[in-house]
Amino acid sequence: MRLEQLENQNPNVYNKTTDRLITAEEENDDVVDEFDSREIFDLIRNITDPEHPLTLEQLHVVQESLIQVDNANNSIFVNFTPTIPHCSMATLIGLSIRVKLLRCLPARFKVRVEVTKGTHNAENSVNKQLADKERVAAALENPHLIQVINQCISNRKRG
């Protein structure tokens, strides 16, 4: 999805985190391996921004420190930080994060995605939309919207 006029024409771009080293214990099927914030971060870090050919990690929209995992209660909470306070793509970015996690994680997890407090002019409205299961379901029935989300969460480079 490319817009004629970008909201943030020159976003700050940050270095990517080094890849996580996989230990022998993590590959051992006999060892219980709980989910952690780094594992969730690795799932969402390569989602691309709807406006730029950059990842959410490169734009610091998602950061490992803003992810909470509670394995005992089967819940995952992700805060994301839009690059500008008036980002019109915040809901789309939140939906992309939510869809990616719902597709990748076991069904036992409740996933909550919210804008980081104080980082968006309409954070309450965006958070309300992202928390409303009926609104999310309706949005994901929109063929154009799901196509854009699929482009954002695919690992292919976009043109």
PDB file of N, CA and C in Angstrom, residues 51-114:
ATOM      1  N   GLU A  51       3.429   2.003   4.954  1.00  0.00           N
ATOM      2  CA  GLU A  51       3.848   3.121   4.103  1.00  0.00           C
ATOM      3  C   GLU A  51       5.276   3.003   3.583  1.00  0.00           C
ATOM      4  N   HIS A  52       6.123   2.315   4.318  1.00  0.00           N
ATOM      5  CA  HIS A  52       7.546   2.263   3.981  1.00  0.00           C
ATOM      6  C   HIS A  52       7.998   0.817   3.793  1.00  0.00           C
ATOM      7  N   PRO A  53       9.014   0.596   2.988  1.00  0.00           N
ATOM      8  CA  PRO A  53       9.549  -0.761   2.835  1.00  0.00           C
ATOM      9  C   PRO A  53      10.523  -1.102   3.972  1.00  0.00           C
ATOM     10  N   LEU A  54      10.149  -0.737   5.181  1.00  0.00           N
ATOM     11  CA  LEU A  54      10.969  -0.962   6.370  1.00  0.00           C
ATOM     12  C   LEU A  54      10.176  -1.812   7.349  1.00  0.00           C
ATOM     13  N   THR A  55      10.888  -2.525   8.205  1.00  0.00           N
ATOM     14  CA  THR A  55      10.200  -3.361   9.189  1.00  0.00           C
ATOM     15  C   THR A  55       9.809  -2.539  10.410  1.00  0.00           C
ATOM     16  N   LEU A  56       8.877  -3.096  11.169  1.00  0.00           N
ATOM     17  CA  LEU A  56       8.472  -2.423  12.406  1.00  0.00           C
ATOM     18  C   LEU A  56       9.627  -2.349  13.385  1.00  0.00           C
ATOM     19  N   GLU A  57      10.540  -3.315  13.323  1.00  0.00           N
ATOM     20  CA  GLU A  57      11.731  -3.252  14.168  1.00  0.00           C
ATOM     21  C   GLU A  57      12.626  -2.091  13.758  1.00  0.00           C
ATOM     22  N   GLN A  58      12.866  -1.942  12.463  1.00  0.00           N
ATOM     23  CA  GLN A  58      13.741  -0.870  11.993  1.00  0.00           C
ATOM     24  C   GLN A  58      13.195   0.512  12.343  1.00  0.00           C
ATOM     25  N   LEU A  59      11.884   0.627  12.447  1.00  0.00           N
ATOM     26  CA  LEU A  59      11.260   1.901  12.781  1.00  0.00           C
ATOM     27  C   LEU A  59      11.036   2.067  14.292  1.00  0.00           C
ATOM     28  N   HIS A  60      11.426   1.071  15.073  1.00  0.00           N
ATOM     29  CA  HIS A  60      11.214   1.028  16.529  1.00  0.00           C
ATOM     30  C   HIS A  60       9.737   1.106  16.888  1.00  0.00           C
ATOM     31  N   VAL A  61       8.885   0.627  15.987  1.00  0.00           N
ATOM     32  CA  VAL A  61       7.456   0.538  16.281  1.00  0.00           C
ATOM     33  C   VAL A  61       7.232  -0.607  17.269  1.00  0.00           C
ATOM     34  N   VAL A  62       7.993  -1.703  17.095  1.00  0.00           N
ATOM     35  CA  VAL A  62       7.958  -2.803  18.064  1.00  0.00           C
ATOM     36  C   VAL A  62       9.335  -2.962  18.684  1.00  0.00           C
ATOM     37  N   GLN A  63       9.328  -3.255  19.973  1.00  0.00           N
ATOM     38  CA  GLN A  63      10.567  -3.465  20.718  1.00  0.00           C
ATOM     39  C   GLN A  63      10.329  -4.586  21.722  1.00  0.00           C
ATOM     40  N   GLU A  64      11.344  -5.376  21.930  1.00  0.00           N
ATOM     41  CA  GLU A  64      11.222  -6.505  22.858  1.00  0.00           C
ATOM     42  C   GLU A  64      10.799  -6.042  24.255  1.00  0.00           C
ATOM     43  N   SER A  65      11.297  -4.900  24.678  1.00  0.00           N
ATOM     44  CA  SER A  65      10.999  -4.409  26.029  1.00  0.00           C
ATOM     45  C   SER A  65       9.526  -4.037  26.215  1.00  0.00           C
ATOM     46  N   LEU A  66       8.767  -3.921  25.139  1.00  0.00           N
ATOM     47  CA  LEU A  66       7.349  -3.545  25.217  1.00  0.00           C
ATOM     48  C   LEU A  66       6.420  -4.747  25.067  1.00  0.00           C
ATOM     49  N   ILE A  67       6.973  -5.946  25.236  1.00  0.00           N
ATOM     50  CA  ILE A  67       6.204  -7.184  25.095  1.00  0.00           C
ATOM     51  C   ILE A  67       6.187  -7.909  26.436  1.00  0.00           C
ATOM     52  N   GLN A  68       5.005  -8.348  26.843  1.00  0.00           N
ATOM     53  CA  GLN A  68       4.859  -9.110  28.078  1.00  0.00           C
ATOM     54  C   GLN A  68       4.228 -10.459  27.759  1.00  0.00           C
ATOM     55  N   VAL A  69       4.823 -11.513  28.290  1.00  0.00           N
ATOM     56  CA  VAL A  69       4.302 -12.864  28.090  1.00  0.00           C
ATOM     57  C   VAL A  69       4.002 -13.461  29.461  1.00  0.00           C
ATOM     58  N   ASP A  70       2.793 -13.986  29.598  1.00  0.00           N
ATOM     59  CA  ASP A  70       2.396 -14.668  30.825  1.00  0.00           C
ATOM     60  C   ASP A  70       1.946 -16.073  30.431  1.00  0.00           C
ATOM     61  N   ASN A  71       2.892 -17.015  30.467  1.00  0.00           N
ATOM     62  CA  ASN A  71       2.589 -18.387  30.077  1.00  0.00           C
ATOM     63  C   ASN A  71       1.570 -19.033  31.005  1.00  0.00           C
ATOM     64  N   ALA A  72       1.625 -18.711  32.287  1.00  0.00           N
ATOM     65  CA  ALA A  72       0.708 -19.316  33.253  1.00  0.00           C
ATOM     66  C   ALA A  72      -0.751 -18.952  32.953  1.00  0.00           C
ATOM     67  N   ASN A  73      -0.970 -17.732  32.490  1.00  0.00           N
ATOM     68  CA  ASN A  73      -2.321 -17.277  32.163  1.00  0.00           C
ATOM     69  C   ASN A  73      -2.597 -17.226  30.672  1.00  0.00           C
ATOM     70  N   ASN A  74      -1.664 -17.757  29.870  1.00  0.00           N
ATOM     71  CA  ASN A  74      -1.823 -17.834  28.412  1.00  0.00           C
ATOM     72  C   ASN A  74      -2.147 -16.478  27.782  1.00  0.00           C
ATOM     73  N   SER A  75      -1.400 -15.457  28.191  1.00  0.00           N
ATOM     74  CA  SER A  75      -1.657 -14.128  27.635  1.00  0.00           C
ATOM     75  C   SER A  75      -0.378 -13.477  27.130  1.00  0.00           C
ATOM     76  N   ILE A  76      -0.563 -12.718  26.077  1.00  0.00           N
ATOM     77  CA  ILE A  76       0.537 -11.962  25.478  1.00  0.00           C
ATOM     78  C   ILE A  76       0.041 -10.541  25.269  1.00  0.00           C
ATOM     79  N   PHE A  77       0.863  -9.590  25.703  1.00  0.00           N
ATOM     80  CA  PHE A  77       0.522  -8.177  25.581  1.00  0.00           C
ATOM     81  C   PHE A  77       1.642  -7.480  24.834  1.00  0.00           C
ATOM     82  N   VAL A  78       1.288  -6.822  23.732  1.00  0.00           N
ATOM     83  CA  VAL A  78       2.269  -6.114  22.914  1.00  0.00           C
ATOM     84  C   VAL A  78       1.882  -4.644  22.839  1.00  0.00           C
ATOM     85  N   ASN A  79       2.798  -3.785  23.258  1.00  0.00           N
ATOM     86  CA  ASN A  79       2.670  -2.350  23.016  1.00  0.00           C
ATOM     87  C   ASN A  79       3.447  -2.042  21.749  1.00  0.00           C
ATOM     88  N   PHE A  80       2.894  -1.178  20.911  1.00  0.00           N
ATOM     89  CA  PHE A  80       3.643  -0.718  19.745  1.00  0.00           C
ATOM     90  C   PHE A  80       3.611   0.797  19.713  1.00  0.00           C
ATOM     91  N   THR A  81       4.653   1.376  19.141  1.00  0.00           N
ATOM     92  CA  THR A  81       4.835   2.821  19.169  1.00  0.00           C
ATOM     93  C   THR A  81       4.865   3.376  17.746  1.00  0.00           C
ATOM     94  N   PRO A  82       3.796   4.052  17.317  1.00  0.00           N
ATOM     95  CA  PRO A  82       3.809   4.660  15.978  1.00  0.00           C
ATOM     96  C   PRO A  82       4.961   5.661  15.849  1.00  0.00           C
ATOM     97  N   THR A  83       5.424   5.862  14.626  1.00  0.00           N
ATOM     98  CA  THR A  83       6.572   6.756  14.410  1.00  0.00           C
ATOM     99  C   THR A  83       6.203   8.222  14.579  1.00  0.00           C
ATOM    100  N   ILE A  84       4.919   8.549  14.423  1.00  0.00           N
ATOM    101  CA  ILE A  84       4.459   9.932  14.608  1.00  0.00           C
ATOM    102  C   ILE A  84       3.142   9.901  15.400  1.00  0.00           C
ATOM    103  N   PRO A  85       2.857  10.940  16.190  1.00  0.00           N
ATOM    104  CA  PRO A  85       1.673  10.940  17.053  1.00  0.00           C
ATOM    105  C   PRO A  85       0.338  10.935  16.310  1.00  0.00           C
ATOM    106  N   HIS A  86       0.311  11.306  15.047  1.00  0.00           N
ATOM    107  CA  HIS A  86      -0.942  11.351  14.295  1.00  0.00           C
ATOM    108  C   HIS A  86      -0.984  10.290  13.187  1.00  0.00           C
ATOM    109  N   CYS A  87      -0.266   9.199  13.363  1.00  0.00           N
ATOM    110  CA  CYS A  87      -0.180   8.137  12.364  1.00  0.00           C
ATOM    111  C   CYS A  87      -1.560   7.545  12.054  1.00  0.00           C
ATOM    112  N   SER A  88      -1.991   7.689  10.821  1.00  0.00           N
ATOM    113  CA  SER A  88      -3.299   7.150  10.426  1.00  0.00           C
ATOM    114  C   SER A  88      -3.248   5.638  10.205  1.00  0.00           C
ATOM    115  N   MET A  89      -2.058   5.067  10.203  1.00  0.00           N
ATOM    116  CA  MET A  89      -1.890   3.630   9.981  1.00  0.00           C
ATOM    117  C   MET A  89      -1.809   2.829  11.280  1.00  0.00           C
ATOM    118  N   ALA A  90      -1.988   3.476  12.422  1.00  0.00           N
ATOM    119  CA  ALA A  90      -1.803   2.796  13.711  1.00  0.00           C
ATOM    120  C   ALA A  90      -2.719   1.581  13.863  1.00  0.00           C
ATOM    121  N   THR A  91      -3.978   1.721  13.491  1.00  0.00           N
ATOM    122  CA  THR A  91      -4.889   0.587  13.620  1.00  0.00           C
ATOM    123  C   THR A  91      -4.475  -0.546  12.695  1.00  0.00           C
ATOM    124  N   LEU A  92      -4.079  -0.216  11.485  1.00  0.00           N
ATOM    125  CA  LEU A  92      -3.623  -1.234  10.530  1.00  0.00           C
ATOM    126  C   LEU A  92      -2.370  -1.939  11.043  1.00  0.00           C
ATOM    127  N   ILE A  93      -1.456  -1.195  11.623  1.00  0.00           N
ATOM    128  CA  ILE A  93      -0.244  -1.796  12.188  1.00  0.00           C
ATOM    129  C   ILE A  93      -0.619  -2.722  13.345  1.00  0.00           C
ATOM    130  N   GLY A  94      -1.488  -2.268  14.219  1.00  0.00           N
ATOM    131  CA  GLY A  94      -1.939  -3.100  15.335  1.00  0.00           C
ATOM    132  C   GLY A  94      -2.629  -4.372  14.849  1.00  0.00           C
ATOM    133  N   LEU A  95      -3.468  -4.246  13.835  1.00  0.00           N
ATOM    134  CA  LEU A  95      -4.125  -5.424  13.255  1.00  0.00           C
ATOM    135  C   LEU A  95      -3.097  -6.392  12.672  1.00  0.00           C
ATOM    136  N   SER A  96      -2.083  -5.862  12.012  1.00  0.00           N
ATOM    137  CA  SER A  96      -1.048  -6.717  11.428  1.00  0.00           C
ATOM    138  C   SER A  96      -0.316  -7.506  12.512  1.00  0.00           C
ATOM    139  N   ILE A  97       0.011  -6.844  13.602  1.00  0.00           N
ATOM    140  CA  ILE A  97       0.682  -7.517  14.722  1.00  0.00           C
ATOM    141  C   ILE A  97      -0.235  -8.603  15.289  1.00  0.00           C
ATOM    142  N   ARG A  98      -1.474  -8.247  15.514  1.00  0.00           N
ATOM    143  CA  ARG A  98      -2.450  -9.196  16.083  1.00  0.00           C
ATOM    144  C   ARG A  98      -2.639 -10.410  15.181  1.00  0.00           C
ATOM    145  N   VAL A  99      -2.837 -10.191  13.883  1.00  0.00           N
ATOM    146  CA  VAL A  99      -3.045 -11.291  12.941  1.00  0.00           C
ATOM    147  C   VAL A  99      -1.815 -12.194  12.880  1.00  0.00           C
ATOM    148  N   LYS A 100      -0.637 -11.601  12.820  1.00  0.00           N
ATOM    149  CA  LYS A 100       0.595 -12.398  12.778  1.00  0.00           C
ATOM    150  C   LYS A 100       0.690 -13.311  14.000  1.00  0.00           C
ATOM    151  N   LEU A 101       0.441 -12.762  15.178  1.00  0.00           N
ATOM    152  CA  LEU A 101       0.529 -13.564  16.402  1.00  0.00           C
ATOM    153  C   LEU A 101      -0.568 -14.620  16.464  1.00  0.00           C
ATOM    154  N   LEU A 102      -1.779 -14.274  16.081  1.00  0.00           N
ATOM    155  CA  LEU A 102      -2.860 -15.252  16.110  1.00  0.00           C
ATOM    156  C   LEU A 102      -2.598 -16.407  15.150  1.00  0.00           C
ATOM    157  N   ARG A 103      -1.938 -16.127  14.044  1.00  0.00           N
ATOM    158  CA  ARG A 103      -1.615 -17.180  13.077  1.00  0.00           C
ATOM    159  C   ARG A 103      -0.445 -18.045  13.523  1.00  0.00           C
ATOM    160  N   CYS A 104       0.433 -17.505  14.340  1.00  0.00           N
ATOM    161  CA  CYS A 104       1.668 -18.213  14.705  1.00  0.00           C
ATOM    162  C   CYS A 104       1.623 -18.900  16.074  1.00  0.00           C
ATOM    163  N   LEU A 105       0.802 -18.407  16.962  1.00  0.00           N
ATOM    164  CA  LEU A 105       0.803 -18.919  18.334  1.00  0.00           C
ATOM    165  C   LEU A 105      -0.283 -19.970  18.536  1.00  0.00           C
ATOM    166  N   PRO A 106      -0.097 -20.830  19.537  1.00  0.00           N
ATOM    167  CA  PRO A 106      -1.161 -21.782  19.878  1.00  0.00           C
ATOM    168  C   PRO A 106      -2.442 -21.035  20.254  1.00  0.00           C
ATOM    169  N   ALA A 107      -3.568 -21.641  19.976  1.00  0.00           N
ATOM    170  CA  ALA A 107      -4.875 -21.009  20.209  1.00  0.00           C
ATOM    171  C   ALA A 107      -5.133 -20.695  21.684  1.00  0.00           C
ATOM    172  N   ARG A 108      -4.367 -21.292  22.591  1.00  0.00           N
ATOM    173  CA  ARG A 108      -4.581 -21.057  24.032  1.00  0.00           C
ATOM    174  C   ARG A 108      -4.265 -19.629  24.451  1.00  0.00           C
ATOM    175  N   PHE A 109      -3.497 -18.900  23.629  1.00  0.00           N
ATOM    176  CA  PHE A 109      -3.081 -17.556  24.015  1.00  0.00           C
ATOM    177  C   PHE A 109      -4.129 -16.502  23.702  1.00  0.00           C
ATOM    178  N   LYS A 110      -4.328 -15.598  24.655  1.00  0.00           N
ATOM    179  CA  LYS A 110      -5.114 -14.390  24.430  1.00  0.00           C
ATOM    180  C   LYS A 110      -4.095 -13.305  24.080  1.00  0.00           C
ATOM    181  N   VAL A 111      -4.260 -12.708  22.917  1.00  0.00           N
ATOM    182  CA  VAL A 111      -3.318 -11.692  22.435  1.00  0.00           C
ATOM    183  C   VAL A 111      -3.973 -10.320  22.558  1.00  0.00           C
ATOM    184  N   ARG A 112      -3.268  -9.410  23.205  1.00  0.00           N
ATOM    185  CA  ARG A 112      -3.718  -8.024  23.321  1.00  0.00           C
ATOM    186  C   ARG A 112      -2.648  -7.121  22.729  1.00  0.00           C
ATOM    187  N   VAL A 113      -3.060  -6.243  21.842  1.00  0.00           N
ATOM    188  CA  VAL A 113      -2.140  -5.317  21.173  1.00  0.00           C
ATOM    189  C   VAL A 113      -2.658  -3.905  21.409  1.00  0.00           C
ATOM    190  N   GLU A 114      -1.768  -3.026  21.891  1.00  0.00           N
ATOM    191  CA  GLU A 114      -2.162  -1.640  22.160  1.00  0.00           C
ATOM    192  C   GLU A 114      -1.056  -0.675  21.758  1.00  0.00           C
TER     193      GLU A 114
END
